[in-house]
mmCIF file of C-alpha atoms in Angstrom:
data_model
loop_
_atom_site.group_PDB
_atom_site.id
_atom_site.type_symbol
_atom_site.label_atom_id
_atom_site.label_comp_id
_atom_site.label_asym_id
_atom_site.label_seq_id
_atom_site.Cartn_x
_atom_site.Cartn_y
_atom_site.Cartn_z
ATOM 1 C CA MET A 1 20.796 42.371 -22.098
ATOM 2 C CA GLY A 2 22.450 43.498 -18.996
ATOM 3 C CA VAL A 3 23.281 41.389 -16.376
ATOM 4 C CA THR A 4 20.747 42.338 -14.221
ATOM 5 C CA ASP A 5 18.031 41.210 -16.660
ATOM 6 C CA ARG A 6 20.378 37.685 -17.110
ATOM 7 C CA LEU A 7 20.214 37.162 -13.520
ATOM 8 C CA ARG A 8 16.826 37.903 -12.999
ATOM 9 C CA ARG A 9 15.932 35.580 -15.355
ATOM 10 C CA GLN A 10 17.773 33.338 -14.586
ATOM 11 C CA HIS A 11 16.214 33.583 -10.979
ATOM 12 C CA GLU A 12 12.944 32.594 -12.410
ATOM 13 C CA TRP A 13 13.911 29.491 -14.622
ATOM 14 C CA ILE A 14 15.347 28.058 -11.204
ATOM 15 C CA ARG A 15 12.393 28.957 -9.188
ATOM 16 C CA GLY A 16 9.893 27.618 -12.092
ATOM 17 C CA TRP A 17 11.945 24.212 -11.407
ATOM 18 C CA ALA A 18 11.563 24.405 -7.497
ATOM 19 C CA TRP A 19 7.887 24.328 -8.165
ATOM 20 C CA ALA A 20 7.861 21.860 -11.100
ATOM 21 C CA SER A 21 9.488 19.491 -8.403
ATOM 22 C CA ILE A 22 6.640 20.380 -6.032
ATOM 23 C CA VAL A 23 3.907 20.402 -7.825
ATOM 24 C CA ALA A 24 5.331 16.738 -9.767
ATOM 25 C CA ASN A 25 6.112 14.956 -5.839
ATOM 26 C CA ILE A 26 2.170 16.104 -4.600
ATOM 27 C CA GLY A 27 0.864 14.949 -8.134
ATOM 28 C CA ILE A 28 2.845 11.249 -7.894
ATOM 29 C CA VAL A 29 0.807 11.074 -4.309
ATOM 30 C CA VAL A 30 -2.266 11.885 -5.441
ATOM 31 C CA THR A 31 -1.967 9.191 -8.603
ATOM 32 C CA GLY A 32 -0.764 6.444 -6.179
ATOM 33 C CA GLY A 33 -3.735 7.015 -4.256
ATOM 34 C CA VAL A 34 -5.599 6.255 -7.715
ATOM 35 C CA VAL A 35 -3.988 2.914 -7.816
ATOM 36 C CA ARG A 36 -4.457 2.031 -4.431
ATOM 37 C CA LEU A 37 -8.075 3.103 -4.048
ATOM 38 C CA THR A 38 -8.996 1.340 -7.620
ATOM 39 C CA GLY A 39 -7.648 -1.681 -6.970
ATOM 40 C CA SER A 40 -4.484 -1.634 -9.044
ATOM 41 C CA GLY A 41 -1.721 -1.899 -6.756
ATOM 42 C CA LEU A 42 -0.749 -5.215 -8.847
ATOM 43 C CA GLY A 43 -1.760 -4.355 -12.331
ATOM 44 C CA CYS A 44 1.757 -4.725 -13.067
ATOM 45 C CA PRO A 45 1.972 -7.747 -10.725
ATOM 46 C CA THR A 46 5.908 -8.267 -11.075
ATOM 47 C CA TRP A 47 9.243 -5.318 -10.979
ATOM 48 C CA PRO A 48 11.003 -4.242 -13.156
ATOM 49 C CA ARG A 49 8.654 -5.115 -15.475
ATOM 50 C CA CYS A 50 5.061 -5.089 -15.520
ATOM 51 C CA THR A 51 4.745 -8.851 -16.376
ATOM 52 C CA GLU A 52 6.817 -11.771 -16.292
ATOM 53 C CA GLU A 53 7.241 -11.025 -20.450
ATOM 54 C CA SER A 54 6.933 -7.684 -20.965
ATOM 55 C CA PHE A 55 8.175 -4.151 -19.370
ATOM 56 C CA THR A 56 4.427 -2.828 -20.484
ATOM 57 C CA PRO A 57 0.883 -4.760 -19.556
ATOM 58 C CA HIS A 58 1.425 -5.958 -23.157
ATOM 59 C CA GLY A 59 -1.522 -8.446 -23.951
ATOM 60 C CA ALA A 60 -2.885 -8.463 -20.788
ATOM 61 C CA TYR A 61 -4.697 -5.075 -20.782
ATOM 62 C CA ASP A 62 -7.123 -3.865 -18.154
ATOM 63 C CA VAL A 63 -7.982 -1.366 -16.414
ATOM 64 C CA ASN A 64 -5.751 -1.725 -13.052
ATOM 65 C CA SER A 65 -3.046 -3.096 -15.771
ATOM 66 C CA ILE A 66 -3.126 0.248 -17.175
ATOM 67 C CA ILE A 67 -3.125 2.736 -14.370
ATOM 68 C CA GLU A 68 -0.403 0.570 -12.394
ATOM 69 C CA PHE A 69 1.332 1.105 -15.685
ATOM 70 C CA GLY A 70 0.646 4.463 -15.908
ATOM 71 C CA ASN A 71 1.540 5.329 -12.468
ATOM 72 C CA ARG A 72 4.735 3.692 -13.660
ATOM 73 C CA LEU A 73 5.362 5.638 -16.340
ATOM 74 C CA LEU A 74 5.047 9.325 -13.893
ATOM 75 C CA THR A 75 8.419 7.952 -12.627
ATOM 76 C CA TYR A 76 10.010 9.471 -16.085
ATOM 77 C CA VAL A 77 8.176 12.574 -15.620
ATOM 78 C CA LEU A 78 9.797 12.965 -11.875
ATOM 79 C CA VAL A 79 13.144 12.014 -13.526
ATOM 80 C CA ALA A 80 12.972 14.968 -16.083
ATOM 81 C CA VAL A 81 12.042 17.236 -13.388
ATOM 82 C CA ALA A 82 15.086 16.140 -10.964
ATOM 83 C CA ILE A 83 17.263 16.491 -13.763
ATOM 84 C CA GLY A 84 16.267 20.076 -14.760
ATOM 85 C CA THR A 85 16.253 21.289 -11.114
ATOM 86 C CA PHE A 86 19.965 20.183 -11.135
ATOM 87 C CA VAL A 87 20.333 21.238 -14.242
ATOM 88 C CA ALA A 88 19.375 24.862 -13.251
ATOM 89 C CA ALA A 89 20.522 24.609 -10.007
ATOM 90 C CA TRP A 90 24.652 23.876 -11.182
ATOM 91 C CA GLN A 91 23.829 26.932 -13.803
ATOM 92 C CA SER A 92 23.418 29.352 -10.601
ATOM 93 C CA GLY A 93 26.545 28.308 -9.510
ATOM 94 C CA ARG A 94 25.198 28.050 -6.330
ATOM 95 C CA ARG A 95 26.454 25.111 -3.973
ATOM 96 C CA ASP A 96 23.924 24.755 -1.688
ATOM 97 C CA LEU A 97 21.255 24.658 -4.787
ATOM 98 C CA ARG A 98 23.505 22.008 -6.071
ATOM 99 C CA THR A 99 23.778 20.125 -3.016
ATOM 100 C CA ILE A 100 19.412 20.240 -2.142
ATOM 101 C CA ALA A 101 18.842 19.589 -5.840
ATOM 102 C CA PHE A 102 20.977 16.699 -5.888
ATOM 103 C CA VAL A 103 19.074 15.033 -2.560
ATOM 104 C CA MET A 104 15.891 15.809 -4.220
ATOM 105 C CA GLY A 105 17.008 13.788 -7.469
ATOM 106 C CA LEU A 106 18.652 11.000 -5.208
ATOM 107 C CA GLY A 107 14.423 10.711 -3.903
ATOM 108 C CA ILE A 108 13.573 9.514 -7.318
ATOM 109 C CA PRO A 109 15.597 5.994 -7.727
ATOM 110 C CA ALA A 110 14.904 5.610 -3.972
ATOM 111 C CA GLN A 111 11.177 5.869 -4.620
ATOM 112 C CA ALA A 112 11.675 3.306 -7.724
ATOM 113 C CA VAL A 113 13.222 0.758 -5.626
ATOM 114 C CA ILE A 114 10.858 1.309 -2.915
ATOM 115 C CA GLY A 115 7.647 1.180 -5.072
ATOM 116 C CA GLY A 116 9.346 -2.582 -6.699
ATOM 117 C CA ILE A 117 9.548 -4.007 -2.927
ATOM 118 C CA THR A 118 6.197 -2.318 -2.553
ATOM 119 C CA VAL A 119 4.988 -4.453 -5.557
ATOM 120 C CA LEU A 120 7.529 -7.539 -5.294
ATOM 121 C CA THR A 121 6.375 -7.588 -1.497
ATOM 122 C CA ASP A 122 2.345 -8.112 -2.321
ATOM 123 C CA LEU A 123 1.405 -4.547 -1.274
ATOM 124 C CA ASN A 124 2.717 -5.280 2.570
ATOM 125 C CA PRO A 125 0.964 -2.132 4.087
ATOM 126 C CA TRP A 126 4.434 -1.116 5.730
ATOM 127 C CA VAL A 127 6.232 -1.146 2.634
ATOM 128 C CA VAL A 128 3.322 1.075 1.000
ATOM 129 C CA SER A 129 3.278 3.281 4.225
ATOM 130 C CA PHE A 130 7.399 3.810 3.475
ATOM 131 C CA HIS A 131 6.901 4.619 -0.127
ATOM 132 C CA LEU A 132 4.197 7.647 0.674
ATOM 133 C CA LEU A 133 6.263 8.752 3.359
ATOM 134 C CA CYS A 134 9.196 9.131 1.106
ATOM 135 C CA SER A 135 7.267 11.152 -1.308
ATOM 136 C CA MET A 136 6.387 13.569 1.769
ATOM 137 C CA ALA A 137 9.998 14.208 2.766
ATOM 138 C CA ILE A 138 10.725 15.311 -1.020
ATOM 139 C CA ILE A 139 7.807 17.695 -0.945
ATOM 140 C CA CYS A 140 9.260 18.941 2.142
ATOM 141 C CA VAL A 141 12.727 19.114 0.646
ATOM 142 C CA SER A 142 11.613 20.838 -2.371
ATOM 143 C CA MET A 143 9.684 23.461 -0.216
ATOM 144 C CA LEU A 144 13.489 24.092 1.476
ATOM 145 C CA PHE A 145 14.697 23.714 -1.780
ATOM 146 C CA LEU A 146 12.124 26.590 -3.303
ATOM 147 C CA GLN A 147 12.990 28.969 -0.196
ATOM 148 C CA ARG A 148 16.994 29.051 -0.735
ATOM 149 C CA VAL A 149 16.419 30.028 -4.606
ATOM 150 C CA ASP A 150 14.683 33.068 -3.343
ATOM 151 C CA ARG A 151 17.190 33.321 -0.005
ATOM 152 C CA PRO A 152 20.486 31.525 1.149
ATOM 153 C CA ALA A 153 20.813 30.548 4.385
ATOM 154 C CA PRO A 154 21.473 32.753 7.114
ATOM 155 C CA ALA A 155 24.854 33.024 8.572
ATOM 156 C CA GLU A 156 23.638 31.713 11.809
ATOM 157 C CA ALA A 157 20.678 29.172 12.683
ATOM 158 C CA PRO A 158 17.923 31.220 14.573
ATOM 159 C CA ARG A 159 16.889 30.223 17.571
ATOM 160 C CA GLY A 160 14.381 30.904 20.294
ATOM 161 C CA PRO A 161 10.878 29.399 21.773
ATOM 162 C CA LEU A 162 9.559 30.181 18.021
ATOM 163 C CA VAL A 163 11.645 28.470 16.483
ATOM 164 C CA VAL A 164 11.017 25.366 18.976
ATOM 165 C CA LEU A 165 6.801 25.543 18.654
ATOM 166 C CA GLY A 166 7.683 25.520 14.926
ATOM 167 C CA TRP A 167 9.552 22.799 14.978
ATOM 168 C CA ALA A 168 7.422 21.193 17.225
ATOM 169 C CA THR A 169 4.406 21.480 14.910
ATOM 170 C CA PHE A 170 6.594 20.080 11.853
ATOM 171 C CA ALA A 171 7.613 17.370 14.542
ATOM 172 C CA SER A 172 3.557 16.658 15.257
ATOM 173 C CA ALA A 173 2.793 17.480 11.656
ATOM 174 C CA TRP A 174 4.707 13.904 10.841
ATOM 175 C CA ALA A 175 3.142 11.856 13.675
ATOM 176 C CA VAL A 176 0.097 12.843 11.671
ATOM 177 C CA LEU A 177 1.315 11.561 8.415
ATOM 178 C CA TYR A 178 2.884 8.658 9.878
ATOM 179 C CA VAL A 179 -0.157 7.268 12.029
ATOM 180 C CA GLY A 180 -2.309 8.144 8.771
ATOM 181 C CA THR A 181 -0.628 5.521 6.808
ATOM 182 C CA ILE A 182 -0.868 3.093 9.923
ATOM 183 C CA VAL A 183 -4.862 3.569 9.814
ATOM 184 C CA THR A 184 -4.655 3.023 5.843
ATOM 185 C CA GLY A 185 -2.501 0.311 6.236
ATOM 186 C CA SER A 186 -5.460 -1.329 8.719
ATOM 187 C CA GLY A 187 -8.612 -0.200 6.764
ATOM 188 C CA PRO A 188 -9.858 -1.368 3.501
ATOM 189 C CA HIS A 189 -8.602 0.147 0.097
ATOM 190 C CA ALA A 190 -5.528 -2.203 0.539
ATOM 191 C CA GLY A 191 -4.897 -1.547 -3.462
ATOM 192 C CA ASP A 192 -5.723 -5.144 -4.435
ATOM 193 C CA ALA A 193 -8.545 -7.571 -3.090
ATOM 194 C CA ASP A 194 -6.085 -10.020 -1.495
ATOM 195 C CA ALA A 195 -3.319 -7.671 0.042
ATOM 196 C CA LYS A 196 -3.265 -8.034 3.453
ATOM 197 C CA ARG A 197 -3.603 -5.657 6.272
ATOM 198 C CA ASN A 198 -1.191 -4.939 9.252
ATOM 199 C CA GLY A 199 -3.698 -6.486 11.640
ATOM 200 C CA LEU A 200 -4.157 -3.634 13.573
ATOM 201 C CA ASP A 201 -7.261 -2.111 14.965
ATOM 202 C CA PRO A 202 -8.555 0.323 12.719
ATOM 203 C CA LEU A 203 -10.660 2.037 15.054
ATOM 204 C CA GLN A 204 -8.541 2.881 17.690
ATOM 205 C CA TRP A 205 -5.505 4.020 15.422
ATOM 206 C CA SER A 206 -8.446 6.196 13.906
ATOM 207 C CA GLN A 207 -8.743 7.725 17.521
ATOM 208 C CA VAL A 208 -5.304 8.176 17.938
ATOM 209 C CA HIS A 209 -4.833 9.751 14.379
ATOM 210 C CA ALA A 210 -7.410 12.102 15.711
ATOM 211 C CA ASP A 211 -5.792 13.344 18.688
ATOM 212 C CA LEU A 212 -2.968 13.841 16.852
ATOM 213 C CA VAL A 213 -4.795 15.826 14.941
ATOM 214 C CA PHE A 214 -6.148 17.805 17.201
ATOM 215 C CA LEU A 215 -2.578 18.587 18.563
ATOM 216 C CA LEU A 216 -1.178 19.728 15.562
ATOM 217 C CA LEU A 217 -4.144 22.278 15.414
ATOM 218 C CA GLY A 218 -3.140 23.550 18.627
ATOM 219 C CA LEU A 219 0.069 23.886 18.089
ATOM 220 C CA THR A 220 -0.751 25.675 14.390
ATOM 221 C CA ILE A 221 -3.249 28.065 16.760
ATOM 222 C CA GLY A 222 -0.187 28.263 19.075
ATOM 223 C CA LEU A 223 2.322 29.013 16.160
ATOM 224 C CA LEU A 224 -0.323 31.482 14.650
ATOM 225 C CA LEU A 225 -0.691 33.754 17.487
ATOM 226 C CA ALA A 226 3.027 33.597 18.947
ATOM 227 C CA ALA A 227 4.727 34.646 15.284
ATOM 228 C CA MET A 228 1.690 37.672 15.495
ATOM 229 C CA ALA A 229 2.958 38.542 19.224
ATOM 230 C CA MET A 230 6.092 38.846 18.234
ATOM 231 C CA ARG A 231 5.765 40.921 15.229
ATOM 232 C CA GLN A 232 7.193 38.626 12.740
ATOM 233 C CA PRO A 233 7.136 39.315 9.329
ATOM 234 C CA ALA A 234 3.340 39.757 7.161
ATOM 235 C CA GLU A 235 5.529 36.483 4.992
ATOM 236 C CA THR A 236 5.496 34.178 8.244
ATOM 237 C CA ILE A 237 2.518 34.691 9.367
ATOM 238 C CA ARG A 238 1.008 34.226 5.944
ATOM 239 C CA ALA A 239 2.715 30.839 6.093
ATOM 240 C CA VAL A 240 1.254 29.590 9.247
ATOM 241 C CA TRP A 241 -2.113 31.137 8.094
ATOM 242 C CA VAL A 242 -1.704 28.545 4.807
ATOM 243 C CA LEU A 243 -1.106 26.013 7.214
ATOM 244 C CA LEU A 244 -3.716 26.138 9.612
ATOM 245 C CA ALA A 245 -6.084 26.571 6.256
ATOM 246 C CA VAL A 246 -4.900 23.285 4.856
ATOM 247 C CA GLU A 247 -4.933 21.950 7.943
ATOM 248 C CA LEU A 248 -8.700 22.564 8.588
ATOM 249 C CA ALA A 249 -10.439 21.092 5.260
ATOM 250 C CA GLN A 250 -8.071 18.447 5.764
ATOM 251 C CA GLY A 251 -9.146 17.720 9.035
ATOM 252 C CA LEU A 252 -12.934 18.366 7.532
ATOM 253 C CA ILE A 253 -12.095 15.900 5.078
ATOM 254 C CA GLY A 254 -10.945 13.227 6.849
ATOM 255 C CA PHE A 255 -14.302 13.132 9.348
ATOM 256 C CA VAL A 256 -16.509 13.161 6.643
ATOM 257 C CA GLN A 257 -14.831 10.246 4.900
ATOM 258 C CA TYR A 258 -14.215 8.416 8.652
ATOM 259 C CA PHE A 259 -18.493 8.574 9.006
ATOM 260 C CA THR A 260 -19.534 8.187 5.483
ATOM 261 C CA ASP A 261 -17.069 5.168 5.134
ATOM 262 C CA LEU A 262 -14.739 6.088 3.367
ATOM 263 C CA PRO A 263 -15.762 6.617 -0.107
ATOM 264 C CA VAL A 264 -13.053 6.469 -2.515
ATOM 265 C CA VAL A 265 -13.455 10.057 -3.877
ATOM 266 C CA LEU A 266 -12.639 11.635 -0.607
ATOM 267 C CA VAL A 267 -9.906 9.329 0.299
ATOM 268 C CA GLY A 268 -8.444 10.475 -2.991
ATOM 269 C CA PHE A 269 -8.795 14.475 -1.525
ATOM 270 C CA HIS A 270 -7.264 13.508 1.752
ATOM 271 C CA MET A 271 -4.255 11.944 -0.204
ATOM 272 C CA LEU A 272 -3.889 15.596 -1.601
ATOM 273 C CA GLY A 273 -4.417 16.695 1.849
ATOM 274 C CA ALA A 274 -1.777 15.140 3.231
ATOM 275 C CA ALA A 275 0.597 15.685 0.362
ATOM 276 C CA LEU A 276 -0.216 19.469 0.879
ATOM 277 C CA VAL A 277 -0.125 19.609 4.751
ATOM 278 C CA ALA A 278 3.433 18.517 4.206
ATOM 279 C CA ALA A 279 4.368 21.078 1.910
ATOM 280 C CA THR A 280 2.674 23.704 4.114
ATOM 281 C CA VAL A 281 4.149 22.363 7.459
ATOM 282 C CA ALA A 282 7.704 22.562 5.902
ATOM 283 C CA TRP A 283 7.193 26.119 4.307
ATOM 284 C CA ALA A 284 5.940 27.231 7.465
ATOM 285 C CA LEU A 285 9.002 26.525 9.680
ATOM 286 C CA ILE A 286 10.964 27.742 6.925
ATOM 287 C CA GLN A 287 9.590 31.212 7.364
ATOM 288 C CA VAL A 288 9.746 30.846 11.085
ATOM 289 C CA ARG A 289 13.290 29.846 11.326
ATOM 290 C CA GLU A 290 14.412 32.303 7.919
ATOM 291 C CA PRO A 291 11.937 35.025 8.391
ATOM 292 C CA ALA A 292 12.777 37.745 5.783
ATOM 293 C CA ARG A 293 13.913 40.450 6.708
#
């Protein structure tokens, strides 16, 4: 096997781990949603043990315990993916990939600790919110890692109105995600029948959330039109198109779930959509800042 073949296989290997990180962290968002939507948030009522006597729900098996314990076990999948990603990055010899992989890896124990605090505070909605947003941040960093696998960072940071618009779109997406967690913390599906809510008005905050969604859509459309007018590369324009499509689908699910009294299936898809928004808005920003030339 020649040098070129080895480099190509190494590139494909690292890229595979990058995608594994993205998929695994989106998956943990979805399974975390299943825990909350099935009222299994305290299926394991303590941490790090599942019960006071055991790390597993031994002798106390019920559906909620199994769902919560299963979600905890997925942490080991994330750990395996994080280790595999870091090893692949280390073998590449590239400092930038090693640094990003290390940051991604640190997110896993941080999430475990936050998850433990979530249980120990009886599903405090503000802690639950932070738990979700931490996963979203790891997803964004994973998207950056994927970009770096294909292209190192440019020598000079790009500037200009298009980049500013890209950052504004990214910031508005995160505002939507954060306010979405506030809405969730004020409504049903607390993760446990006895879990406290944040005490805010769900109708009022749903309106704020909807207003921010319209702002995000407007900025994304503006970003798309500006990218096309400035003759950006096809990959950049495609990234913004995908972001817009995800936003429209997510907005549709959000409105339907609101007017149908929040059925758990739609809420679950909405959580998947939130993770996809985080991934695609990060990818769009990266492509705007570092277009392929």
